[in-house]
PDB file of C-alpha atoms in Angstrom:
ATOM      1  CA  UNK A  70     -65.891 -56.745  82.747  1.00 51.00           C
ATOM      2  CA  UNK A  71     -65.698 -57.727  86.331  1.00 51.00           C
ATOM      3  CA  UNK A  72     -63.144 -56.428  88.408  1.00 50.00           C
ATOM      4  CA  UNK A  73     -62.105 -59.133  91.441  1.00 55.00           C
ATOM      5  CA  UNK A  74     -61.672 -57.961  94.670  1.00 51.00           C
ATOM      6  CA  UNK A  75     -62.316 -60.949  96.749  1.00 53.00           C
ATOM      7  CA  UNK A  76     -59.259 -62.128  97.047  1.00 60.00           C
ATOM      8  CA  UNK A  77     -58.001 -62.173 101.057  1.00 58.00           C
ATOM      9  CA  UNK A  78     -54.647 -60.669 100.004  1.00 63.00           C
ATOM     10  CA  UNK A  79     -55.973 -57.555  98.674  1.00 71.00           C
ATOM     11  CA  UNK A  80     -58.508 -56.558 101.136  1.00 73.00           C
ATOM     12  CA  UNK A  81     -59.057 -56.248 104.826  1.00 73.00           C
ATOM     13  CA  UNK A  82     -62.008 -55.404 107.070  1.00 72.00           C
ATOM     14  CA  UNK A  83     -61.735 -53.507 110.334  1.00 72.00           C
ATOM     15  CA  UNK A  84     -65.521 -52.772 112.451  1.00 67.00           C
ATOM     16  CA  UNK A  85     -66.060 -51.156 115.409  1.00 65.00           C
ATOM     17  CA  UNK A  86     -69.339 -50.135 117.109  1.00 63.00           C
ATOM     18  CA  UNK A  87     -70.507 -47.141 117.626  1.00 58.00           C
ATOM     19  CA  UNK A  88     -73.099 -45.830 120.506  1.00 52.00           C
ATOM     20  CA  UNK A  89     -75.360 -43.088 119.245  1.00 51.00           C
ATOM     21  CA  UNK A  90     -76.949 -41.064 121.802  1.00 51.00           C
ATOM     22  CA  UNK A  91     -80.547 -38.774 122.106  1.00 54.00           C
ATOM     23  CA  UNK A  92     -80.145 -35.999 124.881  1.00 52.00           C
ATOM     24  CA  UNK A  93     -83.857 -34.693 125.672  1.00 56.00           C
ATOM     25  CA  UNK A  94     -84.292 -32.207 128.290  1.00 54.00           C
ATOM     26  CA  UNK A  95     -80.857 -32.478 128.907  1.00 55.00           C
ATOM     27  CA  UNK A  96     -80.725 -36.315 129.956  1.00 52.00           C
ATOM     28  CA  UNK A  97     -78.618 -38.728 127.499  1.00 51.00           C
ATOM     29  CA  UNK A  98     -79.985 -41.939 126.368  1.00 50.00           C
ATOM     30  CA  UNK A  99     -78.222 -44.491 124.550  1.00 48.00           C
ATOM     31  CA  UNK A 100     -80.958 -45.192 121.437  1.00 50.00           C
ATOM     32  CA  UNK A 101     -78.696 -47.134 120.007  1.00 53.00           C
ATOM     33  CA  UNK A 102     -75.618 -49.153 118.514  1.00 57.00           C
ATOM     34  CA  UNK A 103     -74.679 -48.545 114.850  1.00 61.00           C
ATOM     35  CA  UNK A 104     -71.747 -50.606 112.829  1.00 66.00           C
ATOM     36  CA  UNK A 105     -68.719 -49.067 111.221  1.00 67.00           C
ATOM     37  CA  UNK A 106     -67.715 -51.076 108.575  1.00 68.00           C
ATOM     38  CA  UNK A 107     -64.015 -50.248 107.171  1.00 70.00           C
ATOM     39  CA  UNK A 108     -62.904 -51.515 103.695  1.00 73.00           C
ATOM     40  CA  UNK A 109     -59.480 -51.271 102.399  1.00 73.00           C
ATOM     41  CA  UNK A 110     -58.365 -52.573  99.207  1.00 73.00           C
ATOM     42  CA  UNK A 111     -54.259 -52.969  99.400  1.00 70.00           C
ATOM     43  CA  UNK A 112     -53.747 -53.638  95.767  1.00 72.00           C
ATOM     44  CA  UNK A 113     -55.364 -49.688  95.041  1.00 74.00           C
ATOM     45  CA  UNK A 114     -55.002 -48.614  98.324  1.00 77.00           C
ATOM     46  CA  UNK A 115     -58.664 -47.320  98.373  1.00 78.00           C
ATOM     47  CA  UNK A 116     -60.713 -47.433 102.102  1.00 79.00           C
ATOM     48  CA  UNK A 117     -64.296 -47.662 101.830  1.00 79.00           C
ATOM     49  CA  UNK A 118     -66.424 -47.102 105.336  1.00 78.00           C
ATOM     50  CA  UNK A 119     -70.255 -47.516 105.344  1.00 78.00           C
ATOM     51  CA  UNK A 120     -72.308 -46.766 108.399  1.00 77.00           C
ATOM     52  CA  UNK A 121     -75.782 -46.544 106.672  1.00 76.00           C
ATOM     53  CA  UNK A 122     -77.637 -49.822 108.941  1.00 76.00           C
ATOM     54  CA  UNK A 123     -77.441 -50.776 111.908  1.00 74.00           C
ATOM     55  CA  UNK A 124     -76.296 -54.548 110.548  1.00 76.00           C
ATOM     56  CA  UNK A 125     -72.615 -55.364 110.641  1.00 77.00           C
ATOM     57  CA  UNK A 126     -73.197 -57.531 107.457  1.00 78.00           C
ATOM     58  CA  UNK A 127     -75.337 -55.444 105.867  1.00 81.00           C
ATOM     59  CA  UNK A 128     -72.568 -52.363 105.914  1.00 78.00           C
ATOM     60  CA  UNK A 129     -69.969 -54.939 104.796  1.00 80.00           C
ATOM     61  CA  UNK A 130     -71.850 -55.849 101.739  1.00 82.00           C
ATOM     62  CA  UNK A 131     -72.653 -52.424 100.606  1.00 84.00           C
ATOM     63  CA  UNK A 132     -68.988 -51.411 101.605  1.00 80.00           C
ATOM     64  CA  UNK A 133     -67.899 -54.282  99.192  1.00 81.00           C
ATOM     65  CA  UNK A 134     -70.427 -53.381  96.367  1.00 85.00           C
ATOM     66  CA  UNK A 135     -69.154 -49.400  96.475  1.00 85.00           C
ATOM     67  CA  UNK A 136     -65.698 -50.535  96.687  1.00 82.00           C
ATOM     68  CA  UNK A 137     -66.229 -52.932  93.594  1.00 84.00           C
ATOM     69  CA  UNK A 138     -67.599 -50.215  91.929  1.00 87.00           C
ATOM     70  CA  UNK A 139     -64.634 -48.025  92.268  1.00 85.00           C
ATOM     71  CA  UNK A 140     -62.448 -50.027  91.476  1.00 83.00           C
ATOM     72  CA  UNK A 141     -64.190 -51.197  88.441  1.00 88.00           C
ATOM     73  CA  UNK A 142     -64.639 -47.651  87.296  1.00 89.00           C
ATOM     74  CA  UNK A 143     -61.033 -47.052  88.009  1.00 86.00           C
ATOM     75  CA  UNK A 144     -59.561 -49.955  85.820  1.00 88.00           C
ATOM     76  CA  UNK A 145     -62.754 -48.535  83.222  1.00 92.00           C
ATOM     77  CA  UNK A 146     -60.725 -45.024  83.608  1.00 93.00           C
ATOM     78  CA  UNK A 147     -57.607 -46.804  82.668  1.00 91.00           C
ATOM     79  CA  UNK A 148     -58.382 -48.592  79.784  1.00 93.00           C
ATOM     80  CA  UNK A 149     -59.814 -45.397  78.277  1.00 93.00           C
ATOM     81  CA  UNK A 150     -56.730 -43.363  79.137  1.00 92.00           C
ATOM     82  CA  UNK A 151     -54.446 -46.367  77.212  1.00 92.00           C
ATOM     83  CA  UNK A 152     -56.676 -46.080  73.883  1.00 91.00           C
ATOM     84  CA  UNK A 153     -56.631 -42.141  74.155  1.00 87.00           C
ATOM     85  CA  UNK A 154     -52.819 -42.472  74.257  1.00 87.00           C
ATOM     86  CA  UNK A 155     -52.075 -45.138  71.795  1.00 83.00           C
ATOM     87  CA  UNK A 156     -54.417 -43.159  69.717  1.00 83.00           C
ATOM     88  CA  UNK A 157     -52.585 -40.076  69.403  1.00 80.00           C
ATOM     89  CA  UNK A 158     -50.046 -41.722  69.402  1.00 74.00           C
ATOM     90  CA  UNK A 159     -50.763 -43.518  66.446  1.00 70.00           C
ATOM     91  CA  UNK A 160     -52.152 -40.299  64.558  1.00 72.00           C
ATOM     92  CA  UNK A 161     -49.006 -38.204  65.065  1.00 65.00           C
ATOM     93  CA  UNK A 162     -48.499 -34.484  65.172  1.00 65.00           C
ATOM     94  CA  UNK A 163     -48.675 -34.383  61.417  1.00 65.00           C
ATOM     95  CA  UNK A 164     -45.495 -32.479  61.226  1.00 66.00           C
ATOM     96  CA  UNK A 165     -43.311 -32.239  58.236  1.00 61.00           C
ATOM     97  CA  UNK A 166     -40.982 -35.069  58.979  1.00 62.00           C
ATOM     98  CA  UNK A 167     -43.819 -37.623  59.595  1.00 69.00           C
ATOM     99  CA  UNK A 168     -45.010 -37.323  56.317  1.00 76.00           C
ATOM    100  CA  UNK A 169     -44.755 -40.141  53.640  1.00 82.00           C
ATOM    101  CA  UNK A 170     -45.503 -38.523  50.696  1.00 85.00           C
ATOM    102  CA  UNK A 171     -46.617 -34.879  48.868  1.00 86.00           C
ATOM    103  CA  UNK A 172     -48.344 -34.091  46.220  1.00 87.00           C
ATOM    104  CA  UNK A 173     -47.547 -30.584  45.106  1.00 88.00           C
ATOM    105  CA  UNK A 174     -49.475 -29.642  41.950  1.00 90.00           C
ATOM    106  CA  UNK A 175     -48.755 -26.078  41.402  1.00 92.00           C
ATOM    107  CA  UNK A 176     -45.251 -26.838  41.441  1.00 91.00           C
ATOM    108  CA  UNK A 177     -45.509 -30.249  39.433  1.00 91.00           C
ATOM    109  CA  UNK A 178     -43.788 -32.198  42.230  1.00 92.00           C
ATOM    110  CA  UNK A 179     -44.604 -35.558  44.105  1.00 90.00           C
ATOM    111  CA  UNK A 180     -41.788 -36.137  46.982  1.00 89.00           C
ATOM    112  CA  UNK A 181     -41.343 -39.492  48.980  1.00 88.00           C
ATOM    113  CA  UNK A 182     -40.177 -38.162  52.070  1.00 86.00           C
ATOM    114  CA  UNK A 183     -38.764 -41.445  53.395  1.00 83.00           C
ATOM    115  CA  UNK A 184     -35.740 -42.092  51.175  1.00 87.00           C
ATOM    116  CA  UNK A 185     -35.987 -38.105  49.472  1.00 87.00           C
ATOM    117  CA  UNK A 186     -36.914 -38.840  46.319  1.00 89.00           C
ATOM    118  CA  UNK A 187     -38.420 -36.298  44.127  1.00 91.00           C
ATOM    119  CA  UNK A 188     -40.323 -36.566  40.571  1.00 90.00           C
ATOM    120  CA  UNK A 189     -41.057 -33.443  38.308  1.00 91.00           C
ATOM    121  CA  UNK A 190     -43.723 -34.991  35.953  1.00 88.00           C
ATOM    122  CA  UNK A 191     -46.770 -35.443  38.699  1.00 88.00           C
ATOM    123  CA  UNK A 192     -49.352 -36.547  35.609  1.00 88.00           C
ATOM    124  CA  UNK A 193     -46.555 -39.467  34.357  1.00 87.00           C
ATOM    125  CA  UNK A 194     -46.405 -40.233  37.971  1.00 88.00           C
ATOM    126  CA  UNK A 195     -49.928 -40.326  38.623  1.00 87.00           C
ATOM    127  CA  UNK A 196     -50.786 -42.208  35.117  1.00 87.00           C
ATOM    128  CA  UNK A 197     -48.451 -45.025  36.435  1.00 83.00           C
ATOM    129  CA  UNK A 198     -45.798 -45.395  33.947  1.00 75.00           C
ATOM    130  CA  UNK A 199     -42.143 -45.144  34.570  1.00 86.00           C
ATOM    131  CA  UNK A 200     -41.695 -43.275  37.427  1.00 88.00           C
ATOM    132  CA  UNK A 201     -43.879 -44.742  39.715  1.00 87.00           C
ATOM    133  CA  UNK A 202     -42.372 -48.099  38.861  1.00 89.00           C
ATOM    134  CA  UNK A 203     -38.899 -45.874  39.663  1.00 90.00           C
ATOM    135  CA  UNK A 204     -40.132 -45.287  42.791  1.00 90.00           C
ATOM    136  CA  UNK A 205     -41.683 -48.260  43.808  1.00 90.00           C
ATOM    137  CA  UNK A 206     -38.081 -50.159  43.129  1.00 92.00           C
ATOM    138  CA  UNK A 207     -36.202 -47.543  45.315  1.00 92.00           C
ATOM    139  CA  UNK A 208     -38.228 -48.480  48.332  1.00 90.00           C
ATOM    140  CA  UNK A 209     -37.868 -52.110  47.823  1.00 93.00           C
ATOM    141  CA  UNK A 210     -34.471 -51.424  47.472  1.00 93.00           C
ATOM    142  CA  UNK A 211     -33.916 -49.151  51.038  1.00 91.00           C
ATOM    143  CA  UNK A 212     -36.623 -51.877  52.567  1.00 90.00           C
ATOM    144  CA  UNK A 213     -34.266 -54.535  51.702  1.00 93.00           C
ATOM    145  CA  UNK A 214     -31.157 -52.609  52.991  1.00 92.00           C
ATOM    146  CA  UNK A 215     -32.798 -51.842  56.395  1.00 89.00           C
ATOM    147  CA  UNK A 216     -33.527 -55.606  56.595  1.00 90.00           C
ATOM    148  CA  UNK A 217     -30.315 -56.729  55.985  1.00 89.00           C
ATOM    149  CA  UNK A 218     -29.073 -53.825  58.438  1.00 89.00           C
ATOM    150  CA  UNK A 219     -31.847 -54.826  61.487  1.00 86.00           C
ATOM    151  CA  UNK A 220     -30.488 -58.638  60.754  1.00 86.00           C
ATOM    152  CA  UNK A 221     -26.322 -57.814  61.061  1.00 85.00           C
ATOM    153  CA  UNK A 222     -27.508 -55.724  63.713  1.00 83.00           C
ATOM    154  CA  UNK A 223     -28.481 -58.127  65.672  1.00 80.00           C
ATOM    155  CA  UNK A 224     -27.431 -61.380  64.637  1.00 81.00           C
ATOM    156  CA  UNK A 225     -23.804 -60.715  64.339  1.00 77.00           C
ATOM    157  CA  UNK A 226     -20.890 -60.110  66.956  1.00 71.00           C
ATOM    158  CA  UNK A 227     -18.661 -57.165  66.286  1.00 70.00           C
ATOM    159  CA  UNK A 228     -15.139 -58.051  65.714  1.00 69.00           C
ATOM    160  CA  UNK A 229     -12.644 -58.054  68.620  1.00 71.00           C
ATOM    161  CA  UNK A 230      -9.989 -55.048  68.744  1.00 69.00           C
ATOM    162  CA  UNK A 231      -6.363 -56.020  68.031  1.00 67.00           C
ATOM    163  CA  UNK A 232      -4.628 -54.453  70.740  1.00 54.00           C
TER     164      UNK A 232
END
């Protein structure tokens, strides 16, 4: 994945130069002149400032490659946080009322807990025979009302009020 940062819109540069100084027996020489280098990326609002060389362009570039790499591992942070949360969301709490179906055999019970239907004979249910077709035609049947429910719903305008 690359992560684009280049664009003049979402980042500005700043330098300024810095004298760095050696005081020996208590006399200060100038040794030298380093770079700032100041990165700021407006789009994450992340300011990145290298003063490892002594070479304007050299700080820029490795201000630009550390502030690519944040920001990649940022949107890399993101995506992961996304999955974790559709995730759970998709597996639920497992709670009661997000349950489809139980199988109780010590009480000789199967329960659809969408439409609260409830069997007694769990082995004719399980063989396949009658009740299973039962059920199978009651949830066609509340699939098919909740259709036509969704479609009125939203297809059709309510009637105005006499007044």
């Amino acid at each position: 994945m690359c992560v684009e940062i280049f664009a003049p819109q979402m980042i500005s540069f700043s330098h300024f130069n810095r004298m760095w100084a050696n005081s020996l027996s208590g006399v200060t020489k100038v040794c030298g002149e380093r770079f700032l280098m100041d990165v700021f990326s407006h789009s994450e609002g992340i300011t990145i400032e290298c003063q490892q060389d002594r070479s304007q362009i050299s700080n820029k570039e490795t201000a630009l490659r550390t502030l690519q790499d944040q920001l990649y591992r940022q949107t890399i942070e993101r995506e992961l946080s996304e999955r974790t949360s559709a995730r759970k969301g998709q597996l639920g709490t497992r709670a009661q009322s997000e349950r489809i179906r139980t199988y109780n055999f010590n009480q000789d019970r199967v329960t659809d807990h969408r439409i609260g239907y409830e069997v007694r004979n769990i082995k004719e249910f399980l063989c396949g025979q009658g009740l299973l077709d039962d059920l199978i035609s009651k949830l066609v049947e509340v699939a098919e009302m909740e259709a036509l429910t969704e479609h009125f719903e939203h297809n059709c305008k309510p009637l105005p009020a006499d007044s």
